[in-house]
PDB file of C-alpha atoms in Angstrom:
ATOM      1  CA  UNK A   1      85.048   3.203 -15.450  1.00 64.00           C
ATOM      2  CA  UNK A   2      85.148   7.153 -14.131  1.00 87.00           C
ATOM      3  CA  UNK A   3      83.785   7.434 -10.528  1.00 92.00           C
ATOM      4  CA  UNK A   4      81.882  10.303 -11.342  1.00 90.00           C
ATOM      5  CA  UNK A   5      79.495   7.523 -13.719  1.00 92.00           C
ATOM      6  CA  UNK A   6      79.563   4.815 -10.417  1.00 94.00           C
ATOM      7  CA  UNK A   7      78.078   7.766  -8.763  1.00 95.00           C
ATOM      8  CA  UNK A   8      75.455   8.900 -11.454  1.00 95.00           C
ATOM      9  CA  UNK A   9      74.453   4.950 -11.268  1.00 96.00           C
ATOM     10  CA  UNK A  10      74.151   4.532  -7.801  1.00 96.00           C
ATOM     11  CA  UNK A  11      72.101   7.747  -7.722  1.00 97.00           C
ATOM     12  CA  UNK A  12      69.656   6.442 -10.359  1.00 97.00           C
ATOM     13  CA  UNK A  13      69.174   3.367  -8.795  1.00 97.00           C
ATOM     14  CA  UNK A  14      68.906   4.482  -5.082  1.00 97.00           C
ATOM     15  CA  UNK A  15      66.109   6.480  -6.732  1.00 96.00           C
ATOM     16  CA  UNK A  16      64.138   3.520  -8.639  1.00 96.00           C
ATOM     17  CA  UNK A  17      64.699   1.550  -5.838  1.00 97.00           C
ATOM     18  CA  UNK A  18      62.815   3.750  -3.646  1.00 96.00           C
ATOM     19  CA  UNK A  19      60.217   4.423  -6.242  1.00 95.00           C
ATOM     20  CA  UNK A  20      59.542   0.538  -6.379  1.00 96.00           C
ATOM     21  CA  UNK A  21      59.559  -0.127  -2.995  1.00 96.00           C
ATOM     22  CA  UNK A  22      57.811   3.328  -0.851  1.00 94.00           C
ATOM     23  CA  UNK A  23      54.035   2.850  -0.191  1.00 93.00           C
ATOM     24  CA  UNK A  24      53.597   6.349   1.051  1.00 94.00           C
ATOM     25  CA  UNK A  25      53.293   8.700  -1.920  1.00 94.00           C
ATOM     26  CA  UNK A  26      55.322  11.652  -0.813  1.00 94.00           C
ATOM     27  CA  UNK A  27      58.199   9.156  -0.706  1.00 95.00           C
ATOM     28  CA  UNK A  28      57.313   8.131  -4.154  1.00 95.00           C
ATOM     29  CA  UNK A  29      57.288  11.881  -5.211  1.00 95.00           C
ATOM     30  CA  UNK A  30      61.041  12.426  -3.413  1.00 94.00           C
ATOM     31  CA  UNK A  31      62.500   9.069  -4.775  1.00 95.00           C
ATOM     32  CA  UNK A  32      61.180  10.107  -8.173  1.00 94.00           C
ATOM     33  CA  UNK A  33      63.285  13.115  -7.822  1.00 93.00           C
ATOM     34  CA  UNK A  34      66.197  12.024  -6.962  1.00 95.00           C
ATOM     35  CA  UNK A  35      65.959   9.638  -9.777  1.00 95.00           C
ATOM     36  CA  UNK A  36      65.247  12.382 -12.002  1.00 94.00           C
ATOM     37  CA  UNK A  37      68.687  14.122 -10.856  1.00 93.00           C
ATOM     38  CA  UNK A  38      70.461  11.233 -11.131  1.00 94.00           C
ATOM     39  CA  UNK A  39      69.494  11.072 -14.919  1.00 93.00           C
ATOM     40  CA  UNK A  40      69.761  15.049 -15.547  1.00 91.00           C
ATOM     41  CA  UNK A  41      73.423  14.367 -13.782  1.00 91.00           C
ATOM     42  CA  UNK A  42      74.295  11.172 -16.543  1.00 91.00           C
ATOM     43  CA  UNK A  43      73.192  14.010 -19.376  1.00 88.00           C
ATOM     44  CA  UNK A  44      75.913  16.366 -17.961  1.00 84.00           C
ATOM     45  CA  UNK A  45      78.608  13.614 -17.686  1.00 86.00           C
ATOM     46  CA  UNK A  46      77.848  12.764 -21.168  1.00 83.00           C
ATOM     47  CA  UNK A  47      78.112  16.251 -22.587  1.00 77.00           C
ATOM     48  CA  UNK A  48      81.555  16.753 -21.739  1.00 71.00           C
ATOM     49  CA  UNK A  49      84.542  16.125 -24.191  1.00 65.00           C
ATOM     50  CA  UNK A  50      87.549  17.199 -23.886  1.00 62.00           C
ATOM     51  CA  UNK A  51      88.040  17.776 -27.620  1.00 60.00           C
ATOM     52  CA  UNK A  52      85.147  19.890 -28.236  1.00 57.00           C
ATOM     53  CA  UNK A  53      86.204  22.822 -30.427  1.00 57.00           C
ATOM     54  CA  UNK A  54      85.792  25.948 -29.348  1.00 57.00           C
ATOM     55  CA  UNK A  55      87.119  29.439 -30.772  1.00 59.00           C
ATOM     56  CA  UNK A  56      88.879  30.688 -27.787  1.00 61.00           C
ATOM     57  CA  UNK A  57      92.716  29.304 -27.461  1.00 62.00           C
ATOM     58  CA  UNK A  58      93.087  29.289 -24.019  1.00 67.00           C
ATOM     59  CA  UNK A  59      90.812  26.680 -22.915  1.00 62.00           C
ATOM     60  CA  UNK A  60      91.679  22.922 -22.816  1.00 64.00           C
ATOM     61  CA  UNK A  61      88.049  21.635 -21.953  1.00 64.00           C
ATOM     62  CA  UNK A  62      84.627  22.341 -21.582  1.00 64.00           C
ATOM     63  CA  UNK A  63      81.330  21.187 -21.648  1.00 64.00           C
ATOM     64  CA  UNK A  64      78.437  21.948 -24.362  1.00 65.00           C
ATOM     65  CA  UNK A  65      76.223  24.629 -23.803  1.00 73.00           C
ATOM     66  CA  UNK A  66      73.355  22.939 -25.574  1.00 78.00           C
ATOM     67  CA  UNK A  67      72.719  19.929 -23.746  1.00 78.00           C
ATOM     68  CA  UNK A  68      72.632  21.861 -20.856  1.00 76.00           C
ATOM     69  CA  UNK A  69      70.067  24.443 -22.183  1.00 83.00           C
ATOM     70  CA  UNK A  70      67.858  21.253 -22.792  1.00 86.00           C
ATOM     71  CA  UNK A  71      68.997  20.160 -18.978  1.00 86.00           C
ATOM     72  CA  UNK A  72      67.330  22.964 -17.449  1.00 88.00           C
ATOM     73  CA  UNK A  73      64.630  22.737 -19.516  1.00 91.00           C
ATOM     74  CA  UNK A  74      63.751  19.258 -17.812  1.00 90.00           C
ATOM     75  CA  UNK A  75      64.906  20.537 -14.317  1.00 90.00           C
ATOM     76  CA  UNK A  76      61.983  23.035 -14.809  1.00 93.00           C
ATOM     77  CA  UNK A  77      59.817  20.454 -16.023  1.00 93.00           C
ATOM     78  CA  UNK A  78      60.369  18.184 -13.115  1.00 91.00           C
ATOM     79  CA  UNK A  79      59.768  20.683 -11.009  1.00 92.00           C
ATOM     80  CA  UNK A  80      56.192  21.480 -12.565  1.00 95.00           C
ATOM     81  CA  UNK A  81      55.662  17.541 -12.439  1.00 93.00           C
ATOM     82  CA  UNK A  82      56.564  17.527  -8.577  1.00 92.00           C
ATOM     83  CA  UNK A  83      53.875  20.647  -7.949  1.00 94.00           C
ATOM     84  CA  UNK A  84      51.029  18.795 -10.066  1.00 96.00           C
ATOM     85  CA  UNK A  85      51.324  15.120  -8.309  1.00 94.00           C
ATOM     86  CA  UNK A  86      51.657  17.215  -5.272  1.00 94.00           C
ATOM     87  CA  UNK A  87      48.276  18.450  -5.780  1.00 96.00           C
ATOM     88  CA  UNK A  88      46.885  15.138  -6.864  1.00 94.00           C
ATOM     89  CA  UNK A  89      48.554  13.940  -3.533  1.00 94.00           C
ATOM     90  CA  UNK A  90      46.793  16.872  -1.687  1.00 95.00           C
ATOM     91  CA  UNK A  91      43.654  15.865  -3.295  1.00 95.00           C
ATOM     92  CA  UNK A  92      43.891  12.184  -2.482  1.00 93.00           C
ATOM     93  CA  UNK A  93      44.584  12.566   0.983  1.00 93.00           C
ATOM     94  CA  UNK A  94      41.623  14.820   1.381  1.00 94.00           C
ATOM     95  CA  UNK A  95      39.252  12.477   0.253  1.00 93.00           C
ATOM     96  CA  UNK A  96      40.345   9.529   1.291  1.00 93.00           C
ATOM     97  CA  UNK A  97      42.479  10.503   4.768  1.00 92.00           C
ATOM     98  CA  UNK A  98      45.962   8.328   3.661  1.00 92.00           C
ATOM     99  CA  UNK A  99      48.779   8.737   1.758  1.00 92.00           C
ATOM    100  CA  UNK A 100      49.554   5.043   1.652  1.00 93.00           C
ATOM    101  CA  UNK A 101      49.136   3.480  -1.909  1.00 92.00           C
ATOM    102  CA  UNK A 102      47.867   0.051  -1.068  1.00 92.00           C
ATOM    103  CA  UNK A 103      45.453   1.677   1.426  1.00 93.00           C
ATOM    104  CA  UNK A 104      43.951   3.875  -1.154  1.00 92.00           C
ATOM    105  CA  UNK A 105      43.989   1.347  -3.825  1.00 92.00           C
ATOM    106  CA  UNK A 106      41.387  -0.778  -1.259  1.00 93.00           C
ATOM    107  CA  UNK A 107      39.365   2.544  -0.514  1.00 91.00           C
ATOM    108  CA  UNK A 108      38.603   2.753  -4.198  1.00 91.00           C
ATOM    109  CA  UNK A 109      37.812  -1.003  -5.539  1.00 93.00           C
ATOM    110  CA  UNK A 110      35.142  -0.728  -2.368  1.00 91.00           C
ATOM    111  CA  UNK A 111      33.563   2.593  -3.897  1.00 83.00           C
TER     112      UNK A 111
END
């Protein structure tokens, strides 16, 4: 197996691991990045072949353009995900003065 796919796994899973076990949501947010990456990184490994054609002679290998057009699409994506649950973060820690998750879970089966 390449290293650069060890990598790409330990990535991912550094990131789900910290999404399953953070209680504060900006750690939640950051973890879900990184997992995020990790996946957008496994896309790019996967989209390179050395035996893609190509017009131009001179080149031995490369990777294809499309699937990383559709990359940065989701980068973008993300990043518009991040701002929104920052917000709702924002929001949440206004009203209810935590970030924790199991604190504002109580606040709200009280209410």
């Amino acid at each position: 197996m390449n290293i650069y796919y060890i990598i790409t796994l330990s990535i991912i899973l550094i990131g789900l691991f910290g999404i399953i076990t953070k209680k504060d949501l900006i750690l939640i947010f950051i973890n879900l990045g990184v997992f995020q990456e990790g996946i957008v990184l496994f896309f790019v490994l996967l989209a390179y072949d050395e035996n893609s054609p190509i017009i131009t002679t001179h080149l031995q290998s490369y990777a294809d353009p499309l699937i990383h057009s559709f990359l940065l699409t989701v980068i973008v994506i993300g990043f518009a995900n991040l701002a929104l649950m920052l917000v709702f973060a924002m929001i949440l820690s206004s009203k209810f003065k935590t970030l924790e998750v199991d604190e504002i879970e109580k606040k709200v089966k009280k209410q």
